Every structure is written in structure tokens, then in C-alpha cells.
Amino acid sequence: MVRGVRKARLADVAARAGVSRTTASYILNGRSAEMRISADAVDRVRSAVVDLGYRPNRTARSLRTARTGTVGLVSDSVASGHFASRMLTGASAAARESDLLLLVGETDGDPLVERLLVDQMLDQGVDGIVYATLRHREVSVPLALAQSRAVLLNCVDPASGLPAVVPDEVGGGRSAADLVARCAGPVVVVGDEAEQGSYAGAMRLAGLEERLGELGRTIADVVRCDWTVPAARDAVSCWWTPAARDGALVCLNDRVAMGAYQALAAHGAVVPDDVAVVSFDGSDLAGWLTPTLTSVALPFVALGARAVEVLLAPPGSHAPVTRLAMPVVRGGSVPAAAAVTPGSAG
Amino acid sequence: MVRGVRKARLADVAARAGVSRTTASYILNGRSAEMRISADAVDRVRSAVVDLGYRPNRTARSLRTARTGTVGLVSDSVASGHFASRMLTGASAAARESDLLLLVGETDGDPLVERLLVDQMLDQGVDGIVYATLRHREVSVPLALAQSRAVLLNCVDPASGLPAVVPDEVGGGRSAADLVARCAGPVVVVGDEAEQGSYAGAMRLAGLEERLGELGRTIADVVRCDWTVPAARDAVSCWWTPAARDGALVCLNDRVAMGAYQALAAHGAVVPDDVAVVSFDGSDLAGWLTPTLTSVALPFVALGARAVEVLLAPPGSHAPVTRLAMPVVRGGSVPAAAAVTPGSAG
DNA sequence: TTGGGCTGCTGATTCGATTCAGCAATGCAC
DNA sequence: GTGCATTGCTGAATCGAATCAGCAGCCCAA
């Protein structure tokens, strides 16, 4: 434990103010009215606190109160993800909001490390644990977690009964549909919807199809490929046909869109004049491309913040699964004329 | 504090094993030999631990020992950075290695939040604090930090006397020089070396110039622009001249290189046949470009890990500033023939 | 037979707060 | 002047472990 100089204790404050430790404690915990402490005593204690630079020892307080003012965040690799780390940012900010500190640990997907980490956090006495995953998927949490106060972030575990906070991928798919519903040519999906055992692909596709149907349109084709730049480039390049002109590519994430851009450029097709491109994730990459990419964003910061809020709320005060909207980040890759007002009948 | 069932205490273990709390404590702390505890007593205590599922209360232990088994990481925005969050990964892993947990907090550059966060962590009783910045730069840490056990990560504070762990930007610049030293045309730098008040640009440029000089070459030109894709695209596009053929662009970071790629493509110049491109950072982006980018990488994971190691080492056992090498991540943007063996006389 | 040393343990205190139960002093009603 | 509330505080226990100082019991040597 770091110590600058010898720290003042509550007893020192009490002595200097000429009151008992009990009285000083009541005053510092805002219970002076309830305990009918005189204004004079309150003043003396407060100035003693200032004079001595007193700061309460949180460890001692924790021992007594069984609360530590910390929450844990266990993730498979949240911090490493080039955008998923924003969940951490949101969680950290929400924790600060409630004067809590955030204990983080990465498991790298190793179940053993995961158990150790959860146990260690519980031993430390965290007031709750957020269990986060890089990809939106189904998980099976360690027993110790299921038995404690915890919230799932970007994943669900039907067996555990723990509350979860996830992006509304289906709604995101519907937003993508709205963006391209009026384009003249075919709507084509790029990316394998079963990528990486994640929910994202299938749900985005489902939302897209659902909303296109409502608007009287269909998905003309699905160009399957891994969610990487080179795979998408090659796949789109092979698939490309002049018949696709005036249509739209709905890319299942931004890297896929980057690959699609490269392929389209190689074929001399101009975005957005010849083809509209929409994608998902809303990563920084979307802003680096030319033209900038219109992307349905994963609200990572909000997800992280909400997870902590749900964790701190009284158990049962939230729906089992909280779905956060995926906002559209507008770029220059979709002509305005192709879009429909969200929610309209088309 | 999360509680599944009522937890067993040391007293329960001692009672079940038929020994005193003292004896049980010595055994669990590995002092049974020193304290001449009989093998029989040791066995009884160990099985009592298993039977009761005993886990020591870290809070109580901390109160007594004045050590908490946690280290803090305060950053301006480490987690949000799309690659700087890797520092967190490294720090987290190093902390786990020593059975410590990592408390993280982001300040968003707000000095008030910074002070509050540092104080809160010190109140929590962290065993040390890592103070990290997104950009390599000079900082002035809060007084409370300077007086406690702390290490600077990716920044330096000459006034505080705290040890620092930073990337070896000058060495990185030298590596870049080695990569392009033998190209036939001019070596041109892209990016403003004074970008964002960071040390990175100036030091990279200095290393580049120094090593090029040793090899009998010079920097032909510096194309100044912000470190962003569009700024670099425009700047390179304006600057481009056929005289630059067979030369090399040294981009001060990967986003600048991406902009340069776009400009070169627009002018019909092919990488690496017409122009070699080298950059810095080693971000994921380097792998997404075509051809893949050769980049001198910031060793973020190693930086984070080393910072924690320095923090835990006895004070004074490390140099005031630890510089970690920037490894070259090879891509396809530099012809092999352009390179020189590092360290050779040219 | 007594003094010293070794073995194998334990009682009591401590860390620094929170909090229950209670107590002296005063005021007020009757 | 007795009884009862109210005011304004305090003593002591408590949280769960770590650890210092010490204490029986036994053996062996002088």
C-alpha cells in the first residue's frame, strides 16, 4: 500500500476535534443530524479533517461494511479489441459516476484463467462483476459468477439467469435496410453471416431481411466471405457484375466494406454513384475510407456504461436482456435518395 | 461485497482442525516450517480448508498488512485508443503474473478527474500506480502521484523523478532508415513532426535523419500534414511529382500511410514498384492495406507489461527511463532491395 | 535437580474504521 | 420534586486476518 507520509486516522481527527471516534465517524458519514450532533462539534471535526489532511482508510471501512467500492470487469479480450475497448471506457465512466473503481482482467478466452480471475475478484470483495466478450455471442459463465452479482456484456447465458446488455443487432439490420431500400439495383449482402460463432451476422441479416420485406424488397444475393479485408476484396471482386450497378452492398462489418471498396475501385465502380455501400460496426476505419463509410454502429461506450448501471441497480429492476440501439453513422457511401425514413411503411 | 453463501473464516478452519487461529494462519502463509508446526497439524488444517471451501478475506489481510494486491492504471484514454489499449493488455497480463489485480481509470485528459482518480486509488490502497498516456509526451503528474510509488507509461515527467517506460522512437526512426536506405529515388517524410505535442514525430524524424546520414543519404523533403488519412491524401496528392519515382515515403504513422496509398493510387503510382512506403505504429490497419504496409511498430503490450514490472521491482533497480525497441512489422510496401542490414555501415 | 534449549503450539493485540447500546445533563410537564 | 423526553454525545464490540511475545512439556547435560 502506497504511503506518502504517515496518514492521519479517524482517531487523530477525533482527538484534535475533542470528540470521540464515534462522533467523528457519524459526522463524516453524514449522520450528524440523525445523531443530533451539535453544529459546533461538526465544525470542529470538519476543520480537523482539513488540518490533518485526513482521508478515510477504505480497507478498514470495507472490512466493517462488506462493501469495497469496486466492480470487476472480466473479459475475453475487451481491451485489445481496436474498438471493443470502448466498452471499457463506458464502464469506467459509469463506475466513476458512482464513485466506484473498476478492476479489469483479461482471460484471453482461457476458462482456467477465467475462473481464477473471477475467484480473485470475489476474494478482493468486488461489489459486482461485469462479464464481457469481444463478440456478441452465447457463453457459459463459471459457476462462481452465476452465484454472485453479475451482468453479462455483449453476450448472453440463458442457463445462468444473469441479466445481459447487448447491442440490438436486429434493429441495426433494419436500419441498414432503411438506408438502401430505395436504391434502383439489387441489394447484396457481403460477409458470412455465421462468422466466428457470433450472433452479429445472423441477427443483422435477419433484421435486414425483415425490414426489406416490409418495404417490398428482398436480398438479391449473399456474397459469403470471412470478415477480413482481403477475403472481402477477393470475394467481391469475383462476384462483381455490371448487373449490380445502382444496387447496394450491405457489408456485415467495416473491414468487409474496406475490402469491398478495394474490389469496386479495381472494377472502376464508383461509390456511391455506381453502388451504395452500408456496413456495420461504426469503427474509426469508416471515417478513413474515401468516400467515408455509412455504418450502423455498435454502441460500445453505451453498452459498457449500461452494464455497470444494471449491475448497480437493485436486482430484478431491469429486463433480463437490455438491447441498445445501433445508431447510424452517416458517411458518403450511400446516396440520400436510396434511403427511406426509418419506421415508415416504405 | 458479493457473497454467495456465508463464508468460512480462518477461525472456522482453526476450530475444525483443532488448532488456534495463529497456527492455522502460519500454516496457510507457508510459515509452518519456520514455526515448527507438526505435519499432523498441517494436514488437519489443509483438509479443513478444503472441507470448508475457505478463502482468505483479502480485505482483512490488507488492513493488517497494508498491501492490497492491486495496482492502479490511470490514463488519459488508454482504453479508447484503437491500439493503445494494448498497453492495458500488457499491464493486465503482467499484473496477473504477480497475482495482482489491475484497477483502471480514464481521465479523458481532465486534470481534476485525474487528481480525484489518483486520490481514490491511493485511498483504496493500491500497491502502486501506472500513469499512462495515449501519446508519447511530456507530462506533469499530480503531486500525490509523485509522492507515491508510480511508474510513467508512454510519457516522461522530468520534474517528478518517477521512472518511465517509453518506446524507443529514435531507434524506430533508425529502423525506418535501414528499410529504405538503398532505394534509388529520394527519401521523403510524410506527416508533421510536431503533431499533437507528441514526442513521436520529432524523435522518429531525428532517428531517421541520423541513420540516413550514417548511410550517406539525406531526407529529400518533408511533406507536412496532420496525422490523418484525408490530410495525408491531399498533401501527398499535391506534392506528388514523377521525380519521386523509385524513392520512398516514410510516413509518420499508419493512417498517414493509408492517405499516401490513396494519393499514390490516384496518380497511378504502384507500391512498392514505383514508390516504397514505410510507416510507424504497426496498427491493424497496416495489415488491411494492399499491399500490406511495412510499419515500425509501437510495442504497446510490452510497454504495459514492462511498466508493471518496473513498478513492482525494488525502487531504483531500473534506469530512470526504459526504452523499448520498436520492432519492424514487415509488409509488402518496401522492396527487399531497398533495405540495408540494421547496424551495418551502409 | 536444576538450568537451558528445543519443540509445538497459543493468547492477546493490532490494523482503522462502523455501529449498537447506553449514559449524563438539561428541559419540561404535572 | 419526581418522572419522562430530548439533546448530545461516548464506550466497547466488531469485521477477519497477521503476528509478537510467551508458555507448557520434554530432553539432556552438568
PDB file of C-alpha atoms (C1' of nucleotides) in Angstrom, chain B residues 9-10 22 25 29 54 64, chain D residues 15-21:
ATOM      1  CA  ARG B   9     -13.356 -17.658   8.287  1.00  0.00           C
ATOM      2  CA  LEU B  10      -9.925 -18.577   9.478  1.00  0.00           C
ATOM      3  CA  THR B  22      -2.473 -18.397  14.927  1.00  0.00           C
ATOM      4  CA  SER B  25      -2.555 -18.659   9.855  1.00  0.00           C
ATOM      5  CA  ASN B  29       1.124 -18.473   4.964  1.00  0.00           C
ATOM      6  CA  TYR B  54     -12.123 -21.492   2.913  1.00  0.00           C
ATOM      7  CA  ARG B  64      -3.268  -5.837   8.659  1.00  0.00           C
TER       8      ARG B  64
ATOM      9  C1'  DC D  15     -15.174  -7.055  10.859  1.00  0.00           C
ATOM     10  C1'  DG D  16     -11.086 -11.204   9.671  1.00  0.00           C
ATOM     11  C1'  DA D  17      -6.681 -11.832   9.401  1.00  0.00           C
ATOM     12  C1'  DA D  18      -1.361 -11.257  10.896  1.00  0.00           C
ATOM     13  C1'  DT D  19       1.988 -11.533  14.331  1.00  0.00           C
ATOM     14  C1'  DC D  20       4.608 -10.650  18.721  1.00  0.00           C
ATOM     15  C1'  DA D  21       5.648 -12.474  22.897  1.00  0.00           C
TER      16       DA D  21
END
